Amino acid sequence: MKKILFSLLFVLISSYAVCQNPYDLWLQYDKIEDKTLLDSYKKQVSNVYLNLNSPTGDVIKEEIEKSFKGLLHIEPKFDNKTPNLIISTLNKLDPSLKKKLSKTSNINDEGYVIQHISEKGESKIILSAKTEKGLLYGVFNFIKQIQLHKDLSKLTIVDSPKIQKRVLNHWDNLDRSVERGYAGFSIWDWYLLPELIKQEYIDYARANASIGINGTVLTNVNSNALVLSPRYIQKLKALANVFRPYGIQVYLTARFSAPIETGDLETADPLNAEVKQWWKDKAEEIYTEIPDFGGFLVKANSEGQPGPNNYGRSHVDGANMLAEAVAPYDGIIMWRAFVYSEEKPEDRAKQAYSEFKPFDGKFKDNVLVQVKNGAIDFQPREPFHPLFGAMPDTPLMMEFQITQEYLGGMSHLVFLPKLFEEVLEEDTYTQGKGSTVGKIIDGQLSNKKLTGMAGVANIGTAKNWTGHQFGQANWYGFGRLAWNPETSAETIAKDWLKMTFSNNAEFVDPMSKLLLDSREAVVNYMTPLGLHHIMAAGHHQGPGPWVKDMPRPDWTSVYYHKADENGIGFDRTSSGSNALDQYASEIQEKYSDPATTPDKYLLWFHHLPWNYKMKSGKTLWYEITAHYQKGVEQVEDMQKTWQKMQKYVDPQVFKETNMLLDIQLKEAKQWRNACLLYFQQFSKMDLPDLIPEITKDLDYYKSLETPYAPGIRPSWN
Amino acid sequence: MKKILFSLLFVLISSYAVCQNPYDLWLQYDKIEDKTLLDSYKKQVSNVYLNLNSPTGDVIKEEIEKSFKGLLHIEPKFDNKTPNLIISTLNKLDPSLKKKLSKTSNINDEGYVIQHISEKGESKIILSAKTEKGLLYGVFNFIKQIQLHKDLSKLTIVDSPKIQKRVLNHWDNLDRSVERGYAGFSIWDWYLLPELIKQEYIDYARANASIGINGTVLTNVNSNALVLSPRYIQKLKALANVFRPYGIQVYLTARFSAPIETGDLETADPLNAEVKQWWKDKAEEIYTEIPDFGGFLVKANSEGQPGPNNYGRSHVDGANMLAEAVAPYDGIIMWRAFVYSEEKPEDRAKQAYSEFKPFDGKFKDNVLVQVKNGAIDFQPREPFHPLFGAMPDTPLMMEFQITQEYLGGMSHLVFLPKLFEEVLEEDTYTQGKGSTVGKIIDGQLSNKKLTGMAGVANIGTAKNWTGHQFGQANWYGFGRLAWNPETSAETIAKDWLKMTFSNNAEFVDPMSKLLLDSREAVVNYMTPLGLHHIMAAGHHQGPGPWVKDMPRPDWTSVYYHKADENGIGFDRTSSGSNALDQYASEIQEKYSDPATTPDKYLLWFHHLPWNYKMKSGKTLWYEITAHYQKGVEQVEDMQKTWQKMQKYVDPQVFKETNMLLDIQLKEAKQWRNACLLYFQQFSKMDLPDLIPEITKDLDYYKSLETPYAPGIRPSWN
């Protein structure tokens, strides 16, 4: 007996070892070690009432089983006789219980209530919602409460998503390459669909459902018309069937010239009757197979993609034509505003606004105009896009980039919710103070009927999904912010850390600081003080302030930093491109003067002399150097913090993150050295003492090559 | 207490559930359920003597720990006082123990002895070898004995590899695409090397070591000179450092024109002094970083690759020049014999022999000529390559293809060791009866000093490494046959099934039958009776007997099947291409007459009328149809068998294999229908009743397209 006990004990002890499985993301269901807490949970939720006969019901049951087995080491009972956890839609809930729930009228169709109540002296937890989808979201949040070691006896959560369309955008090509993908290759194995349903598809849907994502665009915005063929619709249907129980709709990108490329028509003119009919037929064909198909995402007349302008038609003509095709099925069109002219020499920062603002109010009801967070292109920091606030009569969808195209690919630890939060909190002033970007996106300000947020996915074939373990936090954070744009980055950081690794404060506190500081670090060592678009050409990895002589000036770095003997920065005030004019007067007033422009946007809006005196009292040149140095030191601090976390994380993750932090530090130093040596040519000022000696010269940094950098198409190599 | 016991019990019970982790391949270390057996093991190997202070020693210790924890649920003791498992090199072994070991003089440097002995009434198991590498192989075999539930008290294993160079060939490109790869993309993440050492690299080395593979060529034979640059040598070095403790050497492919492509020289003429020096310098550069670098694999003057012929030099000139460069470091050159002329219209089956036979005895000692198992190209079945036996004074290395280029990509279950076994058992008669291919390869027949076997890897980023779970068996089987070419396919099948899934005879017996029959099934439904090379062009997936009008006739199908009104088959007798003349007279005699030619090679060597009377008494046309039908029925039988295996396999693997078998059946029927409809145009004979009605016509099968089929380069699309 002793022996048996000993060996049983061994099993238990070994199950205590830190062994997160990175594949399971933030849904780590390791047994709770605190025995008191564990016992209280076991008592509180041992018996579950669940009476749903549906695919979503099955998903809910599986998740309850999985999480209870993992976290609590119990097999939940579902005998429905004396339940202490009751999961039911509101219309099937016992009226006496329903009465005890607070504020159920506040929730929308995707919302839910979780509430601890007492009935006849007995404790019960009620989880209810208007729909099964709401229940699913509620279940994931309930499990999260256990993962976070919350006190269930005080539980009252009434929650609904603030944004309707919470959508991942995959820039995945049909050959499984991923444009700007750094986590391997596309998880969509189109070739073996519809027959082979990989487990990853199911786990992908589950992970997204757990953070409230309810849509996914499976294909690249630089799209291929082949995906609209009957063969591919069958493949898409198979995925849609997998995703449906998880409340996730599939969307496709629509190549505007598809009617021509399929060989059916000779034009794609949106006002041509045959073209309209072609898209109506195509929509009918898709919806016949996939009744809950979400709709189309379109990149038109941008970076060489075809679009309505090819026929002298406007974006409104193009979007509305497609919107009409999907309208009978409640489909939507997400029309990207990321356009810049092939010809116009205008500051790219201004072009989307110039082109789209006149269209305000002219799009059909089921069109969302999808706008990147900034007007250039997902830089480490950009001021918010001037279109936010400028189109009060048009639903604008936020487009964030989760994949780190300009933020270190897969090898830099950067916690992006901090970036997203900054954008969402920015005040556009367009309807008075407090008109934040977040309130425009979630429809509060103009009472928008249609709202959305898109995130360009960082998901690939990597065994941990995102390549960098901490890339998972960005996927997670996007989901949380799409659900509620007012969620703080700090909450997201802490929740993710706890769910993924450990609730121990000695882990969570320093690590959440690390996460929250990491975005400022990357800005510092790449593009401080409002600098932007000074990366290497093509693959966008590493510094390239010297990049010039590209097919277009606005693809170069020199166009954006404009460094010369007189100074550095892009004058976007009235003396320059006057992009500032696209913002509200409150912002114009503040930003037109360098003295009142926040440092972080200084060189975005102003060209200033090297010896310009900063708020700190130091020269601009000094501050540039100090920011680059600070960025490097911040990475060194990240390393120091991480070193202390070994006991809280899986050994593989610990080792791999160490290696990646080494790469990040190496590259941060490259950015610092390359940029300072380059800019020094113009400033002709010494590097201050705070910069460690740079032993290589500028030519060395220029000579660094990165063949076969990931995320670019073979043709771009 | 009851409660605790109950919950402890629950943990134990749930650990009994079938839950193989496909990532762990055949190294599944699940606890042994048979308590008697478990207890006996625990007694026999509780205390381990291990006294190695080296990286390989660390690997051995880790493996012992991992396997004992998993299989036996014990933490092995390493206190070295009263060990019952003694692991030691022979020279450090206690002489009294050494004396008790049988036949230690028989083992080579990679061999080992595992023997149960009694000393002073005490049972001990001794595991010894001349080298630590030998110990490592012995340890994996010892663990296998436990996985196979063998009686340790009767253990006497004296084993050494019969072949020296047991090498995987990765056809992996630097952009991570894999030529003819069906398991995702390359596991080599060159971009993040040398800094990021992924866990997969370590696990890859471990898996290979467990089956005795001791070398790996990391890059595609259609190679890129960039991999020879200093930057990539650093990346290679990082991998070599990972692999070294596992006894695995790294090799590279050498692009013959590298001296030009690097910009260093204007010629790659192998007799040019500068070129010779360039390669000597390159070898020195590599060996300075990687002292145990294995050498180069070269595809020269084949399918458009550069080579010595470009300078009017021979393969001998080219190979010997490279051999000289690596000789000072004990490096070798693996020179591929897969060549066929751009101009010569000669039967491709004859060309390698014609070109290479005259070179017999002319290669330097450190050159292996690497010959594919057959003379065409890895077809489902080919007669053995006539070069085997034809070059007695040249070491020939076997090249098998583990990746299923012509055998269904990732979606067909085909157990390839059965194919490999067939080739190795073929009698060349070149030194009298019994001169099997296997004995030529392992050097027995001509006392070769250098021996080797290469396998084109089927490994990729797939979460189970090989895409199809059963692809793992082919990787495993290749390793076993490279270690000992006389290992039977049946032994391999049973060992793999037991190690991967279950020792239960109700699983192993039917499943080993399934595996062993699976290769004949694919031959039947693709290319029965000696047919070959009738697949779709380019991606090689699916039937394409109609393929003609390619850049070369010998890239078409019609060239190989030669079906016309008069019959079908390629006449390779003296009345035809006379490729038969390249074989020994015993074979010529037998194969020159269709009546004595084995059915399986009939149409490889003969063009026969449709109504030719077969050994069965039926017409050729009937037998062709019957074989295609048989192939389809064999897949149906595989499905039936698999359905009964649910309780022995992981649920995900069970489900996924079901889906893949569905694809296999669908495609087997496509092969049958397409080929029969196509050939019927010429035979003008009815399909016999045994063929189910074919409802589609030939045009339908011709119209089937598979865009973005995996394994081909974007430029081939």
CSV table of C-alpha atoms in Angstrom, one decimal, chain B residues 12 39 62 64 133 207 242 268 299 354 382 416 448 465 498 506 523 531 579 622 687 714:
chain,number,residue,atom,x,y,z
B,12,LEU,CA,-4.1,6.9,-12.8
B,39,ASP,CA,7.0,-5.0,-11.7
B,62,GLU,CA,18.1,12.0,-20.4
B,64,ILE,CA,17.0,6.6,-19.7
B,133,LYS,CA,27.8,6.4,-30.0
B,207,ALA,CA,14.4,10.4,-33.4
B,242,VAL,CA,22.8,20.2,-31.9
B,268,ALA,CA,33.8,25.8,-62.4
B,299,LYS,CA,23.5,16.3,-58.5
B,354,SER,CA,25.7,3.8,-70.0
B,382,GLU,CA,10.6,-0.6,-60.7
B,416,LEU,CA,7.5,1.6,-48.1
B,448,LYS,CA,33.7,-2.3,-50.0
B,465,TRP,CA,6.5,15.4,-38.7
B,498,LYS,CA,4.0,-1.8,-31.1
B,506,GLU,CA,-5.5,-7.8,-31.9
B,523,VAL,CA,1.0,-0.6,-57.3
B,531,LEU,CA,3.4,0.0,-66.0
B,579,ALA,CA,17.8,-2.0,-71.6
B,622,TYR,CA,-8.5,-8.5,-68.3
B,687,LEU,CA,-14.5,-3.7,-69.1
B,714,PRO,CA,6.3,28.1,-57.4
